[in-house]
Amino acid sequence: VCDTVPVPIVVPEAPKTPQAEPAPQYDFASVLPSGDSLYCKVVRVARSVSVSFQGSSVHPVGALVLPAEVVHDGLRYEVTALDDSALYNCRDLRTVTLPPTLLFIGRDAFCGCSSLDTLYTLAQKPPRIKGEWCFWEVPQEAVLMVPCRSGTAYRSAHCWDYFDSIIDTCEVPPLPEYP
């Protein structure tokens, strides 16, 4: 198990931070403290978004904590989905933390994340995964850290069984704090 814990990313409240221009298929973008643009697409469910880093010229590196919510024009949106190819070819990502609000992961979302060694998920119930190749090129020895008493559900859920090492733990990283 990796000894490092991802550093939480706090999404700044608009309009204090400059807003990135959204990629054409997204409704808005938030600029993270790292300078990365998190592209957001409003989902039909009120105040819910699907997020991606595709469309950005720079991919996130190192540790990434996806926020449970983003703020745009004074409105809070819950992050419930990771888009198709959301982190495609983010080859320098080592750890990713998924929020407890995540319900759905799109096709090829982690495809090409060949340096990923730990994936933390804070969702008690495994998010549904679209397609078969979500974790293509993620090292099979990468560790999946899941909330207490949810390991069995992840081991039997579609595509989550890709991981040889699924660890049930209460020691998951904290979520970013929001004002």
PDB file of C-alpha atoms in Angstrom:
ATOM      1  CA  VAL A   1       0.000   0.000   0.000  1.00  0.00           C
ATOM      2  CA  CYS A   2       1.316   3.427  -0.856  1.00  0.00           C
ATOM      3  CA  ASP A   3       2.470   5.341   2.237  1.00  0.00           C
ATOM      4  CA  THR A   4       1.488   8.721   0.866  1.00  0.00           C
ATOM      5  CA  VAL A   5      -1.948  10.246   1.205  1.00  0.00           C
ATOM      6  CA  PRO A   6      -3.223  12.437  -1.645  1.00  0.00           C
ATOM      7  CA  VAL A   7      -3.304  16.137  -0.948  1.00  0.00           C
ATOM      8  CA  PRO A   8      -6.920  17.313  -1.138  1.00  0.00           C
ATOM      9  CA  ILE A   9      -7.832  19.721  -3.922  1.00  0.00           C
ATOM     10  CA  VAL A  10     -10.153  22.496  -2.844  1.00  0.00           C
ATOM     11  CA  VAL A  11     -12.211  23.963  -5.673  1.00  0.00           C
ATOM     12  CA  PRO A  12     -12.204  27.757  -5.263  1.00  0.00           C
ATOM     13  CA  GLU A  13     -15.449  29.631  -4.976  1.00  0.00           C
ATOM     14  CA  ALA A  14     -16.326  31.724  -8.064  1.00  0.00           C
ATOM     15  CA  PRO A  15     -15.657  34.553  -8.905  1.00  0.00           C
ATOM     16  CA  LYS A  16     -12.531  34.819  -6.687  1.00  0.00           C
ATOM     17  CA  THR A  17     -10.558  32.666  -9.133  1.00  0.00           C
ATOM     18  CA  PRO A  18     -10.484  33.198 -12.898  1.00  0.00           C
ATOM     19  CA  GLN A  19     -12.831  30.866 -14.722  1.00  0.00           C
ATOM     20  CA  ALA A  20     -11.454  28.636 -17.429  1.00  0.00           C
ATOM     21  CA  GLU A  21     -13.189  28.519 -20.768  1.00  0.00           C
ATOM     22  CA  PRO A  22     -15.139  25.283 -21.023  1.00  0.00           C
ATOM     23  CA  ALA A  23     -14.358  22.805 -23.766  1.00  0.00           C
ATOM     24  CA  PRO A  24     -17.211  22.845 -26.340  1.00  0.00           C
ATOM     25  CA  GLN A  25     -19.007  19.768 -24.966  1.00  0.00           C
ATOM     26  CA  TYR A  26     -19.021  21.087 -21.355  1.00  0.00           C
ATOM     27  CA  ASP A  27     -21.160  23.710 -19.633  1.00  0.00           C
ATOM     28  CA  PHE A  28     -18.451  25.311 -17.482  1.00  0.00           C
ATOM     29  CA  ALA A  29     -14.972  24.792 -16.076  1.00  0.00           C
ATOM     30  CA  SER A  30     -13.440  25.335 -12.651  1.00  0.00           C
ATOM     31  CA  VAL A  31      -9.790  26.204 -12.190  1.00  0.00           C
ATOM     32  CA  LEU A  32      -8.265  24.046  -9.451  1.00  0.00           C
ATOM     33  CA  PRO A  33      -5.488  25.408  -7.197  1.00  0.00           C
ATOM     34  CA  SER A  34      -3.036  23.270  -9.195  1.00  0.00           C
ATOM     35  CA  GLY A  35      -3.987  25.253 -12.295  1.00  0.00           C
ATOM     36  CA  ASP A  36      -5.753  22.265 -13.863  1.00  0.00           C
ATOM     37  CA  SER A  37      -9.138  22.868 -15.446  1.00  0.00           C
ATOM     38  CA  LEU A  38     -11.923  20.574 -14.295  1.00  0.00           C
ATOM     39  CA  TYR A  39     -14.566  20.561 -17.052  1.00  0.00           C
ATOM     40  CA  CYS A  40     -18.163  20.185 -15.886  1.00  0.00           C
ATOM     41  CA  LYS A  41     -21.279  19.077 -17.728  1.00  0.00           C
ATOM     42  CA  VAL A  42     -24.611  19.615 -15.973  1.00  0.00           C
ATOM     43  CA  VAL A  43     -26.467  16.322 -15.655  1.00  0.00           C
ATOM     44  CA  ARG A  44     -30.252  16.181 -15.966  1.00  0.00           C
ATOM     45  CA  VAL A  45     -30.521  15.713 -12.219  1.00  0.00           C
ATOM     46  CA  ALA A  46     -30.752  19.159 -10.637  1.00  0.00           C
ATOM     47  CA  ARG A  47     -27.458  20.540  -9.372  1.00  0.00           C
ATOM     48  CA  SER A  48     -25.384  17.557 -10.466  1.00  0.00           C
ATOM     49  CA  VAL A  49     -22.364  17.458 -12.817  1.00  0.00           C
ATOM     50  CA  SER A  50     -20.262  14.981 -14.736  1.00  0.00           C
ATOM     51  CA  VAL A  51     -16.576  15.964 -14.780  1.00  0.00           C
ATOM     52  CA  SER A  52     -13.524  15.466 -16.999  1.00  0.00           C
ATOM     53  CA  PHE A  53      -9.989  16.710 -17.562  1.00  0.00           C
ATOM     54  CA  GLN A  54     -10.202  16.036 -21.302  1.00  0.00           C
ATOM     55  CA  GLY A  55      -9.973  19.174 -23.387  1.00  0.00           C
ATOM     56  CA  SER A  56      -7.196  20.530 -21.182  1.00  0.00           C
ATOM     57  CA  SER A  57      -3.759  20.921 -22.693  1.00  0.00           C
ATOM     58  CA  VAL A  58      -2.194  19.851 -19.378  1.00  0.00           C
ATOM     59  CA  HIS A  59      -3.123  16.619 -17.581  1.00  0.00           C
ATOM     60  CA  PRO A  60      -3.147  16.390 -13.775  1.00  0.00           C
ATOM     61  CA  VAL A  61      -0.037  14.767 -12.261  1.00  0.00           C
ATOM     62  CA  GLY A  62       0.850  13.144  -8.921  1.00  0.00           C
ATOM     63  CA  ALA A  63      -2.105  13.023  -6.540  1.00  0.00           C
ATOM     64  CA  LEU A  64      -5.613  14.075  -7.530  1.00  0.00           C
ATOM     65  CA  VAL A  65      -8.636  14.381  -5.246  1.00  0.00           C
ATOM     66  CA  LEU A  66     -11.878  14.847  -7.152  1.00  0.00           C
ATOM     67  CA  PRO A  67     -14.138  17.200  -5.230  1.00  0.00           C
ATOM     68  CA  ALA A  68     -17.593  16.132  -4.024  1.00  0.00           C
ATOM     69  CA  GLU A  69     -18.945  19.406  -5.398  1.00  0.00           C
ATOM     70  CA  VAL A  70     -17.995  22.373  -7.549  1.00  0.00           C
ATOM     71  CA  VAL A  71     -19.251  25.948  -7.424  1.00  0.00           C
ATOM     72  CA  HIS A  72     -20.193  27.944 -10.520  1.00  0.00           C
ATOM     73  CA  ASP A  73     -21.941  31.311 -10.605  1.00  0.00           C
ATOM     74  CA  GLY A  74     -22.722  30.953  -6.919  1.00  0.00           C
ATOM     75  CA  LEU A  75     -24.431  27.559  -7.345  1.00  0.00           C
ATOM     76  CA  ARG A  76     -23.087  24.322  -5.872  1.00  0.00           C
ATOM     77  CA  TYR A  77     -23.148  21.223  -8.067  1.00  0.00           C
ATOM     78  CA  GLU A  78     -22.634  17.706  -6.718  1.00  0.00           C
ATOM     79  CA  VAL A  79     -20.068  15.652  -8.655  1.00  0.00           C
ATOM     80  CA  THR A  80     -21.925  12.422  -9.506  1.00  0.00           C
ATOM     81  CA  ALA A  81     -20.178  11.185 -12.656  1.00  0.00           C
ATOM     82  CA  LEU A  82     -16.771  10.898 -14.268  1.00  0.00           C
ATOM     83  CA  ASP A  83     -17.118  11.336 -18.046  1.00  0.00           C
ATOM     84  CA  ASP A  84     -16.025   8.924 -20.771  1.00  0.00           C
ATOM     85  CA  SER A  85     -12.216   9.170 -21.097  1.00  0.00           C
ATOM     86  CA  ALA A  86     -12.167  11.691 -18.209  1.00  0.00           C
ATOM     87  CA  LEU A  87      -8.570  10.916 -17.221  1.00  0.00           C
ATOM     88  CA  TYR A  88      -7.528   9.320 -20.510  1.00  0.00           C
ATOM     89  CA  ASN A  89      -3.730   9.072 -20.838  1.00  0.00           C
ATOM     90  CA  CYS A  90      -3.024  10.922 -17.576  1.00  0.00           C
ATOM     91  CA  ARG A  91       0.175   8.908 -17.425  1.00  0.00           C
ATOM     92  CA  ASP A  92       1.707  10.861 -14.532  1.00  0.00           C
ATOM     93  CA  LEU A  93      -1.131  10.331 -12.044  1.00  0.00           C
ATOM     94  CA  ARG A  94      -0.032   8.215  -9.081  1.00  0.00           C
ATOM     95  CA  THR A  95      -3.084   8.428  -6.810  1.00  0.00           C
ATOM     96  CA  VAL A  96      -6.710   9.409  -7.388  1.00  0.00           C
ATOM     97  CA  THR A  97      -9.417   9.867  -4.773  1.00  0.00           C
ATOM     98  CA  LEU A  98     -13.041   9.582  -5.884  1.00  0.00           C
ATOM     99  CA  PRO A  99     -15.723  11.406  -3.848  1.00  0.00           C
ATOM    100  CA  PRO A 100     -18.541   9.646  -1.969  1.00  0.00           C
ATOM    101  CA  THR A 101     -21.038  11.380  -4.285  1.00  0.00           C
ATOM    102  CA  LEU A 102     -19.787   9.520  -7.388  1.00  0.00           C
ATOM    103  CA  LEU A 103     -22.442   7.231  -8.895  1.00  0.00           C
ATOM    104  CA  PHE A 104     -21.180   6.603 -12.439  1.00  0.00           C
ATOM    105  CA  ILE A 105     -17.839   6.244 -14.246  1.00  0.00           C
ATOM    106  CA  GLY A 106     -17.763   6.575 -18.020  1.00  0.00           C
ATOM    107  CA  ARG A 107     -16.137   4.393 -20.653  1.00  0.00           C
ATOM    108  CA  ASP A 108     -12.299   4.407 -20.632  1.00  0.00           C
ATOM    109  CA  ALA A 109     -12.253   6.926 -17.747  1.00  0.00           C
ATOM    110  CA  PHE A 110      -8.861   5.752 -16.448  1.00  0.00           C
ATOM    111  CA  CYS A 111      -7.546   4.302 -19.712  1.00  0.00           C
ATOM    112  CA  GLY A 112      -3.824   4.994 -20.069  1.00  0.00           C
ATOM    113  CA  CYS A 113      -3.218   5.947 -16.408  1.00  0.00           C
ATOM    114  CA  SER A 114      -0.145   3.733 -16.451  1.00  0.00           C
ATOM    115  CA  SER A 115       1.500   5.187 -13.305  1.00  0.00           C
ATOM    116  CA  LEU A 116      -1.552   4.878 -11.069  1.00  0.00           C
ATOM    117  CA  ASP A 117      -0.589   2.921  -7.970  1.00  0.00           C
ATOM    118  CA  THR A 118      -3.500   3.719  -5.623  1.00  0.00           C
ATOM    119  CA  LEU A 119      -7.144   4.487  -6.301  1.00  0.00           C
ATOM    120  CA  TYR A 120      -9.165   5.616  -3.290  1.00  0.00           C
ATOM    121  CA  THR A 121     -12.925   5.568  -3.499  1.00  0.00           C
ATOM    122  CA  LEU A 122     -15.028   7.147  -0.776  1.00  0.00           C
ATOM    123  CA  ALA A 123     -18.288   5.808  -2.242  1.00  0.00           C
ATOM    124  CA  GLN A 124     -19.768   3.113  -0.009  1.00  0.00           C
ATOM    125  CA  LYS A 125     -21.542   1.574  -3.020  1.00  0.00           C
ATOM    126  CA  PRO A 126     -19.388   0.925  -6.135  1.00  0.00           C
ATOM    127  CA  PRO A 127     -20.094   3.518  -8.852  1.00  0.00           C
ATOM    128  CA  ARG A 128     -21.476   1.907 -12.026  1.00  0.00           C
ATOM    129  CA  ILE A 129     -18.893   1.623 -14.795  1.00  0.00           C
ATOM    130  CA  LYS A 130     -19.771   1.916 -18.481  1.00  0.00           C
ATOM    131  CA  GLY A 131     -17.941  -0.475 -20.797  1.00  0.00           C
ATOM    132  CA  GLU A 132     -15.207  -3.030 -20.188  1.00  0.00           C
ATOM    133  CA  TRP A 133     -11.951  -1.056 -20.500  1.00  0.00           C
ATOM    134  CA  CYS A 134     -12.235   1.567 -17.779  1.00  0.00           C
ATOM    135  CA  PHE A 135      -8.881   0.606 -16.229  1.00  0.00           C
ATOM    136  CA  TRP A 136      -6.989  -0.348 -19.421  1.00  0.00           C
ATOM    137  CA  GLU A 137      -3.226   0.176 -18.876  1.00  0.00           C
ATOM    138  CA  VAL A 138      -3.658   0.826 -15.144  1.00  0.00           C
ATOM    139  CA  PRO A 139      -1.103  -1.496 -13.509  1.00  0.00           C
ATOM    140  CA  GLN A 140      -2.894  -4.587 -12.213  1.00  0.00           C
ATOM    141  CA  GLU A 141      -0.865  -4.346  -9.001  1.00  0.00           C
ATOM    142  CA  ALA A 142      -2.421  -0.942  -8.287  1.00  0.00           C
ATOM    143  CA  VAL A 143      -4.306  -0.908  -4.986  1.00  0.00           C
ATOM    144  CA  LEU A 144      -7.989  -0.057  -4.667  1.00  0.00           C
ATOM    145  CA  MET A 145      -8.799   1.395  -1.228  1.00  0.00           C
ATOM    146  CA  VAL A 146     -12.507   1.234  -0.363  1.00  0.00           C
ATOM    147  CA  PRO A 147     -14.593   2.335   2.650  1.00  0.00           C
ATOM    148  CA  CYS A 148     -15.095  -0.035   5.582  1.00  0.00           C
ATOM    149  CA  ARG A 149     -17.270  -3.053   4.901  1.00  0.00           C
ATOM    150  CA  SER A 150     -17.638  -2.341   1.182  1.00  0.00           C
ATOM    151  CA  GLY A 151     -14.839  -4.557  -0.173  1.00  0.00           C
ATOM    152  CA  THR A 152     -17.188  -7.434  -0.985  1.00  0.00           C
ATOM    153  CA  ALA A 153     -19.429  -5.157  -3.053  1.00  0.00           C
ATOM    154  CA  TYR A 154     -16.425  -3.795  -5.012  1.00  0.00           C
ATOM    155  CA  ARG A 155     -14.968  -7.275  -5.581  1.00  0.00           C
ATOM    156  CA  SER A 156     -18.224  -8.422  -7.195  1.00  0.00           C
ATOM    157  CA  ALA A 157     -19.073  -5.218  -9.108  1.00  0.00           C
ATOM    158  CA  HIS A 158     -18.578  -4.849 -12.874  1.00  0.00           C
ATOM    159  CA  CYS A 159     -14.944  -3.883 -13.742  1.00  0.00           C
ATOM    160  CA  TRP A 160     -13.900  -3.233 -10.123  1.00  0.00           C
ATOM    161  CA  ASP A 161     -12.632  -6.818  -9.951  1.00  0.00           C
ATOM    162  CA  TYR A 162      -9.805  -5.695 -12.276  1.00  0.00           C
ATOM    163  CA  PHE A 163      -7.793  -4.860  -9.139  1.00  0.00           C
ATOM    164  CA  ASP A 164      -5.904  -7.750  -7.553  1.00  0.00           C
ATOM    165  CA  SER A 165      -5.678  -5.802  -4.306  1.00  0.00           C
ATOM    166  CA  ILE A 166      -8.904  -4.330  -2.920  1.00  0.00           C
ATOM    167  CA  ILE A 167      -8.443  -3.117   0.638  1.00  0.00           C
ATOM    168  CA  ASP A 168     -11.380  -2.527   2.965  1.00  0.00           C
ATOM    169  CA  THR A 169     -10.334   0.279   5.267  1.00  0.00           C
ATOM    170  CA  CYS A 170     -11.533   3.017   7.568  1.00  0.00           C
ATOM    171  CA  GLU A 171      -8.311   4.915   6.871  1.00  0.00           C
ATOM    172  CA  VAL A 172      -9.378   6.834   3.769  1.00  0.00           C
ATOM    173  CA  PRO A 173      -8.201  10.386   3.080  1.00  0.00           C
ATOM    174  CA  PRO A 174     -10.463  13.232   4.152  1.00  0.00           C
ATOM    175  CA  LEU A 175     -12.614  15.068   1.632  1.00  0.00           C
ATOM    176  CA  PRO A 176     -11.781  18.637   0.778  1.00  0.00           C
ATOM    177  CA  GLU A 177     -13.486  21.116   3.076  1.00  0.00           C
ATOM    178  CA  TYR A 178     -15.962  23.568   1.628  1.00  0.00           C
ATOM    179  CA  PRO A 179     -16.990  26.938   3.044  1.00  0.00           C
TER     180      PRO A 179
END
